[in-house]
Short mmCIF file of N, CA and C in Angstrom, two decimals:
data_model
loop_
_atom_site.label_atom_id
_atom_site.label_comp_id
_atom_site.label_asym_id
_atom_site.label_seq_id
_atom_site.Cartn_x
_atom_site.Cartn_y
_atom_site.Cartn_z
N MET A 29 -7.96 -26.58 17.70
CA MET A 29 -7.55 -27.31 15.73
C MET A 29 -6.43 -25.84 16.34
N ALA A 30 -4.88 -26.27 16.15
CA ALA A 30 -3.81 -25.25 16.08
C ALA A 30 -3.91 -23.95 15.01
N GLU A 31 -3.32 -23.74 14.25
CA GLU A 31 -3.08 -22.44 14.11
C GLU A 31 -2.07 -22.53 13.02
N ARG A 32 -2.26 -23.28 11.08
CA ARG A 32 -1.39 -22.94 10.69
C ARG A 32 -0.31 -22.39 10.53
N ALA A 33 0.99 -22.16 11.16
CA ALA A 33 2.21 -21.67 10.95
C ALA A 33 1.51 -21.12 8.86
N ALA A 34 1.98 -19.87 8.65
CA ALA A 34 2.42 -18.96 7.27
C ALA A 34 3.80 -19.67 6.77
N SER A 35 3.46 -19.39 5.38
CA SER A 35 4.76 -20.37 4.19
C SER A 35 5.30 -19.48 3.78
N LEU A 36 6.92 -19.18 3.57
CA LEU A 36 7.00 -18.38 3.65
C LEU A 36 7.96 -18.28 1.46
N VAL A 37 7.91 -16.92 1.09
CA VAL A 37 7.68 -17.67 -0.58
C VAL A 37 8.01 -17.03 -0.70
N ARG A 38 9.23 -16.60 -2.13
CA ARG A 38 9.23 -15.62 -2.74
C ARG A 38 8.32 -14.64 -3.46
N VAL A 39 8.69 -13.67 -4.26
CA VAL A 39 7.93 -12.54 -4.42
C VAL A 39 6.47 -13.21 -6.13
N ASP A 40 7.83 -13.59 -6.66
CA ASP A 40 6.74 -13.62 -8.09
C ASP A 40 6.89 -15.04 -7.66
N GLU A 41 6.61 -16.31 -6.84
CA GLU A 41 5.56 -17.13 -6.48
C GLU A 41 4.01 -16.70 -6.06
N PHE A 42 4.32 -15.24 -5.09
CA PHE A 42 2.79 -15.02 -4.01
C PHE A 42 2.21 -14.39 -5.75
N ALA A 43 3.17 -13.37 -6.73
CA ALA A 43 2.26 -12.80 -7.21
C ALA A 43 0.99 -14.25 -7.35
N LYS A 44 1.82 -14.85 -8.45
CA LYS A 44 1.71 -16.35 -10.02
C LYS A 44 0.79 -16.22 -8.37
N GLY A 45 0.44 -16.79 -7.23
CA GLY A 45 -0.39 -17.33 -6.75
C GLY A 45 -1.88 -16.59 -5.98
N LEU A 46 -1.33 -15.52 -6.70
CA LEU A 46 -2.43 -14.13 -6.35
C LEU A 46 -3.57 -13.76 -7.39
N ALA A 47 -2.62 -14.49 -8.61
CA ALA A 47 -3.07 -14.46 -10.00
C ALA A 47 -3.57 -15.28 -10.24
N THR A 48 -3.67 -17.75 -9.20
CA THR A 48 -4.65 -17.64 -9.83
C THR A 48 -5.67 -17.25 -8.87
N LEU A 49 -6.32 -16.35 -8.65
CA LEU A 49 -7.27 -16.25 -7.31
C LEU A 49 -9.10 -16.81 -8.36
N PRO A 50 -9.64 -16.31 -7.88
CA PRO A 50 -10.87 -16.54 -8.94
C PRO A 50 -11.13 -15.17 -9.03
N VAL A 51 -11.63 -14.71 -7.49
CA VAL A 51 -11.43 -13.50 -7.38
C VAL A 51 -11.11 -12.09 -6.64
N MET A 52 -11.12 -11.08 -6.78
CA MET A 52 -10.26 -10.43 -5.83
C MET A 52 -10.97 -9.45 -4.80
N LYS A 53 -11.59 -10.53 -3.59
CA LYS A 53 -12.23 -10.38 -2.53
C LYS A 53 -12.05 -10.44 -1.12
N PRO A 54 -13.25 -10.30 -0.18
CA PRO A 54 -11.81 -10.80 1.17
C PRO A 54 -11.91 -12.58 0.77
N GLU A 55 -12.90 -13.35 0.99
CA GLU A 55 -13.51 -14.58 0.77
C GLU A 55 -11.82 -15.17 0.49
N THR A 56 -11.59 -14.98 -0.96
CA THR A 56 -9.92 -15.61 -0.96
C THR A 56 -9.02 -14.92 -1.02
N VAL A 57 -8.80 -13.19 -0.84
CA VAL A 57 -7.24 -12.51 -1.04
C VAL A 57 -7.33 -12.62 0.94
N ASN A 58 -8.09 -12.22 1.89
CA ASN A 58 -7.78 -12.39 3.40
C ASN A 58 -6.73 -14.19 3.55
N PRO A 59 -7.48 -15.06 3.70
CA PRO A 59 -7.16 -16.88 3.77
C PRO A 59 -5.77 -16.47 3.42
N TYR A 60 -5.50 -16.28 1.65
CA TYR A 60 -3.96 -15.83 1.30
C TYR A 60 -3.00 -15.12 2.04
N LEU A 61 -3.36 -14.23 2.12
CA LEU A 61 -2.33 -13.60 3.42
C LEU A 61 -1.75 -14.16 4.16
N GLU A 62 -3.14 -14.86 4.70
CA GLU A 62 -2.66 -15.77 6.23
C GLU A 62 -1.92 -16.72 5.17
N ARG A 63 -2.55 -17.50 5.07
CA ARG A 63 -1.46 -18.53 4.20
C ARG A 63 0.43 -18.89 4.20
N PHE A 64 0.50 -17.22 3.32
CA PHE A 64 1.47 -16.96 2.56
C PHE A 64 2.25 -15.29 2.80
N ARG A 65 3.54 -15.38 3.34
CA ARG A 65 4.31 -13.97 3.74
C ARG A 65 5.44 -14.40 2.89
N VAL A 66 5.61 -12.77 2.00
CA VAL A 66 6.99 -13.44 1.03
C VAL A 66 8.27 -13.19 1.84
N ARG A 67 9.53 -13.73 1.10
CA ARG A 67 10.73 -13.50 1.68
C ARG A 67 11.41 -12.39 1.91
N PRO A 68 11.85 -11.40 2.38
CA PRO A 68 11.78 -10.35 2.31
C PRO A 68 13.54 -10.65 0.80
N GLU A 69 14.10 -10.62 1.02
CA GLU A 69 15.55 -11.64 0.40
C GLU A 69 14.83 -11.20 -1.32
N SER A 70 13.70 -11.40 -1.32
CA SER A 70 13.56 -11.64 -3.02
C SER A 70 13.04 -10.60 -3.38
N LEU A 71 12.99 -9.39 -2.42
CA LEU A 71 11.86 -8.22 -3.00
C LEU A 71 13.45 -7.08 -3.09
N GLN A 72 15.41 -7.62 -2.89
CA GLN A 72 15.04 -6.75 -3.50
C GLN A 72 15.34 -6.39 -4.90
N PRO A 73 15.21 -6.48 -6.05
CA PRO A 73 14.68 -5.82 -6.91
C PRO A 73 13.81 -5.10 -7.56
N TYR A 74 13.04 -4.51 -6.25
CA TYR A 74 12.46 -3.83 -6.05
C TYR A 74 12.33 -2.51 -4.74
N MET A 75 13.21 -2.73 -4.79
CA MET A 75 13.31 -1.80 -3.67
C MET A 75 14.51 -0.38 -4.11
N PHE A 76 13.70 0.31 -3.74
CA PHE A 76 14.26 1.42 -3.90
C PHE A 76 13.68 2.61 -2.47
N PHE A 77 14.61 3.37 -2.74
CA PHE A 77 13.92 4.35 -1.72
C PHE A 77 14.28 6.26 -2.35
N SER A 78 13.91 6.42 -1.53
CA SER A 78 14.39 8.33 -2.13
C SER A 78 14.01 9.14 -0.96
N PRO A 79 14.72 10.44 -0.97
CA PRO A 79 14.84 10.68 0.85
C PRO A 79 13.51 12.46 0.38
N ALA A 80 12.85 12.20 -0.49
CA ALA A 80 12.19 13.18 -0.86
C ALA A 80 10.83 12.63 -0.65
N SER A 81 10.89 11.10 -1.11
CA SER A 81 8.76 10.23 -0.55
C SER A 81 9.22 9.05 -0.79
N TYR A 82 8.39 8.55 -0.61
CA TYR A 82 8.43 6.34 -0.85
C TYR A 82 8.79 7.12 -2.84
N THR A 83 8.73 5.24 -2.16
CA THR A 83 8.64 4.71 -4.35
C THR A 83 8.16 3.71 -4.42
N ARG A 84 7.17 4.03 -5.15
CA ARG A 84 5.97 3.27 -6.03
C ARG A 84 6.37 2.21 -7.33
N ASN A 85 7.11 0.85 -6.19
CA ASN A 85 7.86 0.24 -7.12
C ASN A 85 6.65 -1.14 -8.00
N LEU A 86 6.50 -1.31 -9.12
CA LEU A 86 5.01 -2.50 -9.86
C LEU A 86 5.80 -3.83 -9.63
N ILE A 87 5.17 -4.68 -9.61
CA ILE A 87 5.90 -5.92 -9.52
C ILE A 87 5.09 -6.88 -10.15
N PHE A 88 3.95 -6.76 -10.69
CA PHE A 88 3.38 -7.00 -11.40
C PHE A 88 1.54 -6.38 -11.70
N LYS A 89 1.00 -6.66 -12.25
CA LYS A 89 -0.36 -6.56 -13.18
C LYS A 89 -1.55 -7.19 -14.34
N ASN A 90 -1.88 -6.83 -13.89
CA ASN A 90 -3.54 -7.72 -14.82
C ASN A 90 -4.20 -6.76 -14.35
N ALA A 91 -5.56 -7.31 -15.87
CA ALA A 91 -6.85 -6.37 -15.50
C ALA A 91 -7.05 -6.59 -14.06
N MET A 92 -6.99 -7.91 -13.24
CA MET A 92 -7.76 -8.13 -11.73
C MET A 92 -6.46 -7.31 -10.77
N PHE A 93 -5.96 -7.21 -10.99
CA PHE A 93 -5.05 -6.61 -9.64
C PHE A 93 -3.58 -6.02 -10.11
N GLU A 94 -2.49 -5.47 -9.04
CA GLU A 94 -1.71 -5.18 -9.12
C GLU A 94 -1.22 -5.17 -7.77
N LEU A 95 0.14 -5.77 -7.75
CA LEU A 95 1.03 -5.84 -7.05
C LEU A 95 2.71 -4.77 -6.77
N ILE A 96 2.32 -3.79 -5.89
CA ILE A 96 3.72 -2.82 -5.90
C ILE A 96 3.79 -2.69 -4.31
N ALA A 97 5.10 -3.02 -4.33
CA ALA A 97 6.00 -2.56 -2.96
C ALA A 97 6.29 -1.15 -2.88
N ILE A 98 6.83 -0.56 -1.97
CA ILE A 98 6.53 0.49 -1.72
C ILE A 98 7.66 1.35 -1.29
N GLY A 99 8.44 1.62 -0.75
CA GLY A 99 9.89 1.45 -0.17
C GLY A 99 9.61 2.91 0.31
N TRP A 100 9.82 2.88 2.27
CA TRP A 100 9.78 4.57 3.36
C TRP A 100 10.94 4.39 3.49
N GLU A 101 11.36 6.02 3.55
CA GLU A 101 12.15 5.86 4.67
C GLU A 101 11.52 6.02 5.83
N VAL A 102 12.72 6.36 7.04
CA VAL A 102 12.24 6.61 8.31
C VAL A 102 11.73 8.77 7.98
N GLY A 103 10.21 8.12 9.43
CA GLY A 103 9.69 9.06 8.97
C GLY A 103 8.65 9.75 8.06
N GLN A 104 8.73 8.50 6.23
CA GLN A 104 8.29 8.83 5.37
C GLN A 104 6.84 8.49 5.67
N ALA A 105 5.50 9.73 4.71
CA ALA A 105 4.20 8.87 5.76
C ALA A 105 4.08 9.46 3.45
N SER A 106 2.49 8.51 3.24
CA SER A 106 1.32 8.90 2.61
C SER A 106 0.56 10.28 3.28
N ARG A 107 -0.05 10.75 2.00
CA ARG A 107 -1.46 12.24 2.13
C ARG A 107 -2.46 11.15 2.47
N ILE A 108 -3.11 11.48 3.46
CA ILE A 108 -5.06 10.99 3.87
C ILE A 108 -4.94 10.98 2.54
N HIS A 109 -5.24 9.85 1.04
CA HIS A 109 -6.17 9.34 0.59
C HIS A 109 -6.99 8.17 0.21
N ASN A 110 -7.84 8.10 -0.70
CA ASN A 110 -8.24 6.76 -0.60
C ASN A 110 -8.37 6.57 -2.27
N HIS A 111 -8.99 4.98 -2.17
CA HIS A 111 -8.32 4.58 -3.47
C HIS A 111 -10.22 4.16 -3.87
N ARG A 112 -11.08 5.22 -3.78
CA ARG A 112 -11.72 5.08 -4.43
C ARG A 112 -12.92 3.73 -4.14
N ASP A 113 -13.28 3.22 -5.08
CA ASP A 113 -13.65 1.24 -5.03
C ASP A 113 -12.96 0.54 -4.93
N GLN A 114 -12.18 0.68 -5.25
CA GLN A 114 -11.15 -0.21 -5.07
C GLN A 114 -10.86 -0.91 -3.80
N ARG A 115 -11.09 -2.65 -4.01
CA ARG A 115 -10.16 -3.20 -2.91
C ARG A 115 -8.27 -3.56 -2.37
N CYS A 116 -8.60 -3.22 -1.19
CA CYS A 116 -6.87 -2.57 -1.32
C CYS A 116 -6.72 -3.77 0.62
N TRP A 117 -5.04 -4.26 0.26
CA TRP A 117 -4.58 -4.83 0.82
C TRP A 117 -3.37 -4.92 0.32
N MET A 118 -2.68 -5.06 2.33
CA MET A 118 -1.22 -4.63 2.82
C MET A 118 -0.42 -4.53 3.54
N ALA A 119 0.60 -5.50 3.54
CA ALA A 119 1.75 -6.69 4.04
C ALA A 119 3.18 -5.69 4.68
N VAL A 120 3.25 -6.16 5.13
CA VAL A 120 4.43 -4.70 5.04
C VAL A 120 5.70 -6.41 5.87
N PRO A 121 6.46 -7.12 4.53
CA PRO A 121 7.05 -8.17 5.20
C PRO A 121 8.98 -7.36 6.32
N ILE A 122 8.66 -6.18 5.89
CA ILE A 122 9.68 -5.04 6.09
C ILE A 122 9.20 -3.99 7.10
N GLY A 123 10.08 -4.37 8.08
CA GLY A 123 9.62 -3.07 9.48
C GLY A 123 8.54 -3.69 9.73
N LYS A 124 7.88 -1.81 9.97
CA LYS A 124 6.24 -2.35 10.30
C LYS A 124 6.41 -1.11 9.95
N LEU A 125 4.61 0.05 9.20
CA LEU A 125 3.84 0.68 9.69
C LEU A 125 3.16 1.24 10.36
N LYS A 126 2.21 1.88 10.36
CA LYS A 126 0.81 2.53 10.90
C LYS A 126 0.39 2.59 10.10
N ASN A 127 -1.34 2.22 9.77
CA ASN A 127 -2.14 3.03 8.94
C ASN A 127 -3.46 3.34 9.62
N GLN A 128 -3.50 4.70 9.38
CA GLN A 128 -4.94 5.55 10.61
C GLN A 128 -6.44 5.30 8.68
N ASN A 129 -7.12 5.30 10.32
CA ASN A 129 -7.74 4.99 9.15
C ASN A 129 -8.65 6.94 9.48
N TYR A 130 -9.22 7.73 8.61
CA TYR A 130 -9.61 8.17 8.41
C TYR A 130 -11.34 8.86 8.30
N ARG A 131 -12.45 9.12 8.78
CA ARG A 131 -14.30 8.81 8.67
C ARG A 131 -14.48 10.30 7.89
N VAL A 132 -14.87 10.31 6.97
CA VAL A 132 -15.35 11.80 6.32
C VAL A 132 -16.62 11.71 6.98
N LEU A 133 -16.97 13.42 7.47
CA LEU A 133 -18.32 13.37 8.06
C LEU A 133 -18.88 13.99 6.78
N ASP A 134 -18.25 14.59 6.13
CA ASP A 134 -19.04 15.82 5.26
C ASP A 134 -18.39 16.01 3.86
N ARG A 135 -18.69 16.01 3.17
CA ARG A 135 -17.83 16.41 1.78
C ARG A 135 -18.99 17.22 0.81
N ASN A 136 -18.56 18.57 -0.59
CA ASN A 136 -18.97 19.02 -1.21
C ASN A 136 -18.52 18.05 -2.43
N PRO A 137 -19.24 17.95 -3.56
CA PRO A 137 -18.82 17.30 -4.23
C PRO A 137 -18.24 18.99 -5.63
N GLU A 138 -19.41 19.44 -5.40
CA GLU A 138 -19.37 20.86 -5.98
C GLU A 138 -17.71 21.68 -6.06
N LYS A 139 -17.76 21.57 -4.41
CA LYS A 139 -16.78 23.51 -4.20
C LYS A 139 -15.24 22.14 -3.47
N LYS A 140 -14.70 20.91 -4.43
CA LYS A 140 -14.38 19.78 -3.54
C LYS A 140 -13.52 20.13 -2.33
N THR A 141 -14.54 20.05 -1.33
CA THR A 141 -14.38 20.59 -0.13
C THR A 141 -15.26 19.28 0.91
N CYS A 142 -14.28 18.96 2.10
CA CYS A 142 -15.09 17.51 2.93
C CYS A 142 -14.46 18.05 3.94
N ARG A 143 -14.76 17.50 4.75
CA ARG A 143 -14.59 17.57 6.64
C ARG A 143 -14.81 15.93 7.07
N LEU A 144 -13.16 15.50 8.23
CA LEU A 144 -12.40 14.35 8.45
C LEU A 144 -12.02 14.24 9.57
N VAL A 145 -12.33 12.69 9.28
CA VAL A 145 -11.59 13.14 11.24
C VAL A 145 -11.16 11.91 11.67
N ALA A 146 -9.89 11.36 12.61
CA ALA A 146 -8.63 10.10 12.65
C ALA A 146 -10.00 9.80 13.54
N SER A 147 -9.95 8.74 13.13
CA SER A 147 -10.93 7.20 13.75
C SER A 147 -9.80 6.31 13.98
N GLY A 148 -10.13 5.08 13.34
CA GLY A 148 -8.70 3.41 14.14
C GLY A 148 -7.58 4.20 13.37
N SER A 149 -6.76 3.33 14.21
CA SER A 149 -5.09 3.88 13.61
C SER A 149 -4.78 2.40 13.91
N PHE A 150 -3.91 1.14 12.71
CA PHE A 150 -3.61 -0.10 13.20
C PHE A 150 -1.97 0.07 12.53
N LEU A 151 -1.50 -0.76 13.40
CA LEU A 151 0.18 -1.92 13.35
C LEU A 151 -0.05 -2.60 12.27
N ILE A 152 0.84 -2.89 11.18
CA ILE A 152 1.11 -3.51 10.08
C ILE A 152 2.41 -4.12 10.34
N THR A 153 2.65 -5.67 9.85
CA THR A 153 4.35 -6.33 10.61
C THR A 153 3.67 -6.93 9.83
N PRO A 154 4.87 -7.92 9.70
CA PRO A 154 5.27 -8.69 8.70
C PRO A 154 4.27 -9.70 9.16
N ALA A 155 3.72 -10.14 10.35
CA ALA A 155 2.92 -10.87 11.00
C ALA A 155 1.08 -10.17 10.83
N SER A 156 1.15 -9.58 10.04
CA SER A 156 0.00 -8.86 10.69
C SER A 156 -1.36 -7.79 9.21
N PRO A 157 -1.08 -8.61 8.04
CA PRO A 157 -1.56 -7.84 7.05
C PRO A 157 -2.49 -7.57 6.99
N LEU A 158 -3.29 -6.22 5.87
CA LEU A 158 -4.84 -5.51 6.36
C LEU A 158 -5.14 -4.76 5.10
N GLU A 159 -6.20 -5.56 5.32
CA GLU A 159 -7.52 -4.74 4.70
C GLU A 159 -7.52 -3.60 4.99
N VAL A 160 -7.77 -2.28 4.09
CA VAL A 160 -8.46 -1.49 4.19
C VAL A 160 -9.18 -1.29 4.09
N ASP A 161 -10.23 -0.72 4.71
CA ASP A 161 -11.61 -0.67 5.34
C ASP A 161 -12.17 -0.37 4.34
N GLN A 162 -12.98 -1.08 4.17
CA GLN A 162 -14.29 -0.37 3.04
C GLN A 162 -15.29 0.32 3.85
N GLU A 163 -16.04 0.47 5.02
CA GLU A 163 -16.42 1.51 5.01
C GLU A 163 -15.70 3.49 5.33
N GLU A 164 -14.11 2.63 6.25
CA GLU A 164 -13.69 3.22 5.95
C GLU A 164 -12.80 3.86 5.33
N PRO A 165 -12.20 3.32 4.41
CA PRO A 165 -11.46 4.09 2.58
C PRO A 165 -9.56 4.85 2.58
N VAL A 166 -10.87 6.27 3.55
CA VAL A 166 -10.00 6.98 3.23
C VAL A 166 -9.26 6.58 4.69
N HIS A 167 -6.98 6.97 4.22
CA HIS A 167 -6.66 6.49 5.39
C HIS A 167 -4.74 7.31 5.03
N GLN A 168 -4.64 7.15 5.81
CA GLN A 168 -3.00 7.74 5.76
C GLN A 168 -2.28 6.00 6.60
N VAL A 169 -0.40 6.39 5.40
CA VAL A 169 0.23 5.48 6.08
C VAL A 169 1.27 6.21 5.86
N LEU A 170 1.95 5.28 8.10
CA LEU A 170 3.30 6.01 8.03
C LEU A 170 4.51 4.89 8.40
N ASN A 171 5.81 5.20 8.81
CA ASN A 171 6.53 5.07 8.90
C ASN A 171 7.26 6.09 9.78
N LEU A 172 6.90 5.84 10.63
CA LEU A 172 6.67 6.88 12.66
C LEU A 172 8.88 6.83 13.00
N ALA A 173 8.67 8.00 12.87
CA ALA A 173 10.46 8.03 13.85
C ALA A 173 10.66 7.35 14.05
N GLU A 174 9.71 7.43 14.73
CA GLU A 174 10.56 6.34 16.54
C GLU A 174 10.78 4.74 15.52
N TYR A 175 10.09 4.56 14.99
CA TYR A 175 10.48 2.80 14.75
C TYR A 175 12.02 3.45 13.83
N GLN A 176 12.43 3.49 13.50
CA GLN A 176 14.05 3.79 13.15
C GLN A 176 14.39 3.02 12.40
N GLU A 177 13.83 2.76 11.14
CA GLU A 177 14.30 2.10 10.71
C GLU A 177 12.99 2.97 8.98
N ARG A 178 13.88 1.36 7.59
CA ARG A 178 12.95 1.42 6.88
C ARG A 178 11.87 0.66 6.91
N ALA A 179 10.82 0.74 6.58
CA ALA A 179 10.64 -0.05 5.68
C ALA A 179 9.81 -0.41 4.46
N VAL A 180 9.37 -1.94 3.57
CA VAL A 180 9.15 -2.26 2.60
C VAL A 180 7.50 -3.17 3.21
N SER A 181 6.71 -2.03 2.38
CA SER A 181 6.06 -2.75 2.53
C SER A 181 4.42 -3.07 1.02
N LEU A 182 3.66 -4.72 0.62
CA LEU A 182 3.58 -4.94 -0.23
C LEU A 182 1.93 -4.43 -0.52
N HIS A 183 2.10 -3.64 -1.85
CA HIS A 183 0.00 -3.17 -1.48
C HIS A 183 -0.67 -3.93 -2.90
N ILE A 184 -1.82 -4.75 -2.39
CA ILE A 184 -2.55 -5.46 -4.04
C ILE A 184 -3.68 -4.22 -3.87
N TYR A 185 -3.90 -3.89 -5.10
CA TYR A 185 -4.74 -2.51 -5.58
C TYR A 185 -5.76 -3.65 -6.67
N SER A 186 -7.43 -3.92 -6.50
CA SER A 186 -8.47 -5.12 -7.08
C SER A 186 -8.43 -3.40 -8.12
N ARG A 187 -8.59 -4.26 -9.32
CA ARG A 187 -9.01 -3.19 -10.51
C ARG A 187 -8.18 -1.31 -10.89
N PRO A 188 -7.10 -1.63 -11.43
CA PRO A 188 -5.93 -1.02 -10.88
C PRO A 188 -6.35 0.19 -11.62
N PHE A 189 -6.17 1.57 -10.46
CA PHE A 189 -6.53 2.83 -10.63
C PHE A 189 -5.31 3.50 -11.48
N ASP A 190 -4.91 4.55 -12.00
CA ASP A 190 -4.31 6.07 -12.62
C ASP A 190 -4.45 6.63 -11.36
N SER A 191 -4.88 7.07 -10.88
CA SER A 191 -5.58 8.09 -9.32
C SER A 191 -5.27 8.01 -8.49
N CYS A 192 -6.03 8.82 -7.23
CA CYS A 192 -6.65 8.87 -6.08
C CYS A 192 -6.96 10.24 -5.49
N GLU A 193 -7.56 9.85 -4.65
CA GLU A 193 -8.41 11.06 -4.37
C GLU A 193 -7.61 11.55 -3.28
N VAL A 194 -6.48 12.43 -2.66
CA VAL A 194 -5.71 13.34 -1.75
C VAL A 194 -6.50 13.90 -1.22
N TYR A 195 -6.51 14.25 0.56
CA TYR A 195 -6.69 14.93 0.89
C TYR A 195 -6.27 15.96 1.98
N SER A 196 -7.39 16.83 3.01
CA SER A 196 -6.12 18.17 3.08
C SER A 196 -6.80 18.75 4.42
N LEU A 197 -6.31 18.26 5.54
CA LEU A 197 -6.91 18.01 6.39
C LEU A 197 -7.45 19.59 7.06
N GLU A 198 -5.91 20.14 6.83
CA GLU A 198 -5.93 22.02 7.60
C GLU A 198 -6.44 22.23 6.56
N LYS A 199 -6.73 22.23 4.80
CA LYS A 199 -7.90 22.72 3.92
C LYS A 199 -9.22 22.64 3.52
N GLY A 200 -9.13 21.71 4.76
CA GLY A 200 -10.67 21.43 4.23
C GLY A 200 -10.90 20.84 2.59
N THR A 201 -9.96 20.20 1.79
CA THR A 201 -10.65 20.29 1.12
C THR A 201 -9.30 18.12 0.19
N TYR A 202 -10.19 18.61 -1.05
CA TYR A 202 -10.00 17.01 -1.07
C TYR A 202 -10.12 17.58 -3.35
N CYS A 203 -8.87 16.73 -3.78
CA CYS A 203 -8.59 16.60 -4.81
C CYS A 203 -7.93 15.45 -5.72
N ASP A 204 -7.73 15.12 -7.04
CA ASP A 204 -7.74 13.66 -7.65
C ASP A 204 -5.74 14.21 -8.05
N VAL A 205 -5.01 12.85 -7.89
CA VAL A 205 -4.14 12.82 -8.16
C VAL A 205 -3.65 11.48 -8.62
N PRO A 206 -2.58 11.98 -9.93
CA PRO A 206 -1.91 11.07 -11.13
C PRO A 206 -1.55 10.26 -10.31
N LEU A 207 -1.34 8.71 -9.79
CA LEU A 207 -0.24 7.76 -9.65
C LEU A 207 0.00 7.89 -10.46
N CYS A 208 1.44 7.76 -10.31
CA CYS A 208 3.10 7.22 -11.48
C CYS A 208 3.53 5.62 -10.56
N TYR A 209 5.30 5.29 -11.19
CA TYR A 209 5.84 4.39 -10.65
C TYR A 209 7.10 5.12 -11.48
N THR A 210 7.09 4.68 -9.55
CA THR A 210 9.37 5.04 -9.40
C THR A 210 9.58 3.58 -10.31
N SER A 211 9.84 2.72 -10.17
CA SER A 211 9.54 1.50 -10.81
C SER A 211 9.29 0.33 -11.37
N GLU A 212 9.34 -0.63 -12.99
CA GLU A 212 8.36 -1.28 -13.02
C GLU A 212 8.97 -2.02 -14.13
N TYR A 213 8.57 -4.07 -12.12
CA TYR A 213 9.08 -4.78 -13.00
C TYR A 213 10.60 -4.81 -12.58
N GLY A 214 11.12 -3.71 -11.71
CA GLY A 214 12.92 -3.56 -11.14
C GLY A 214 13.72 -2.56 -12.06
N LYS A 215 12.87 -2.13 -12.96
CA LYS A 215 13.93 -1.06 -13.38
C LYS A 215 13.29 -0.16 -13.16
N LEU A 216 14.67 1.43 -13.06
CA LEU A 216 13.73 2.25 -12.90
C LEU A 216 12.41 2.83 -13.72
N CYS A 217 12.06 4.06 -13.30
CA CYS A 217 10.76 4.11 -15.26
C CYS A 217 12.15 5.68 -15.11
N ALA A 218 12.24 6.33 -16.51
CA ALA A 218 12.74 6.84 -17.10
C ALA A 218 12.62 8.52 -15.73
N GLY A 219 13.70 9.15 -15.34
CA GLY A 219 13.71 10.86 -14.79
C GLY A 219 13.56 9.80 -13.37
N GLU A 220 13.73 8.94 -13.08
CA GLU A 220 14.30 8.39 -11.80
C GLU A 220 15.65 8.14 -10.67
N GLU A 221 16.14 7.32 -11.87
CA GLU A 221 17.61 7.78 -11.54
C GLU A 221 18.11 8.05 -10.37
N ALA A 222 18.92 9.78 -10.49
CA ALA A 222 18.70 10.09 -9.65
C ALA A 222 18.48 10.52 -8.37
N SER A 223 16.80 10.67 -8.37
CA SER A 223 16.43 10.49 -6.99
C SER A 223 16.25 8.92 -5.33
N VAL A 224 17.15 8.74 -6.39
CA VAL A 224 16.84 7.07 -5.53
C VAL A 224 17.86 6.34 -5.37
N SER A 225 17.60 5.27 -4.43
CA SER A 225 19.22 4.87 -4.00
C SER A 225 17.78 3.07 -3.65
N ARG A 226 19.49 2.39 -3.05
CA ARG A 226 19.36 1.31 -2.86
C ARG A 226 19.24 1.16 -1.64
#
């Protein structure tokens, strides 16, 4: 049987469709990501970039999930992190990104120390959305300099949190870091005006 081509939809239609799913689990979200791709031009209201760091731009949020567009300049990368027990999916309508997974060899919650080792890595392109591996949820997302272009990724987080765990390979430590938005629903958050561009 021939594989059906994905339908291109606006990001607002994409978010509304996600909101109709009964649960945010692989059996519902993975087929949805295979069926629908976001039109890159529809992301324009949420496309902000900063030379200092990637940007986090809220598109949609309810009690079940949030949809965020992240803007990546060439060479930018996230810190190594996880999202606790959240489910997380990523799609890249513009550009491409590397997802590097890490395995936690051991951790001491009292001392906030840990040992990590790099494991599998994956290329995320417009044709290849990705679910974060629940067996190895610690990961890093990178827009490598060799890609030579900006990227915009879409992130679906189930049960939205306002913090995540961030890991330091060099120090062998981890800590909680608060999460904030660069923009919400297309409007820059207070204090962000001077630091971002389109």
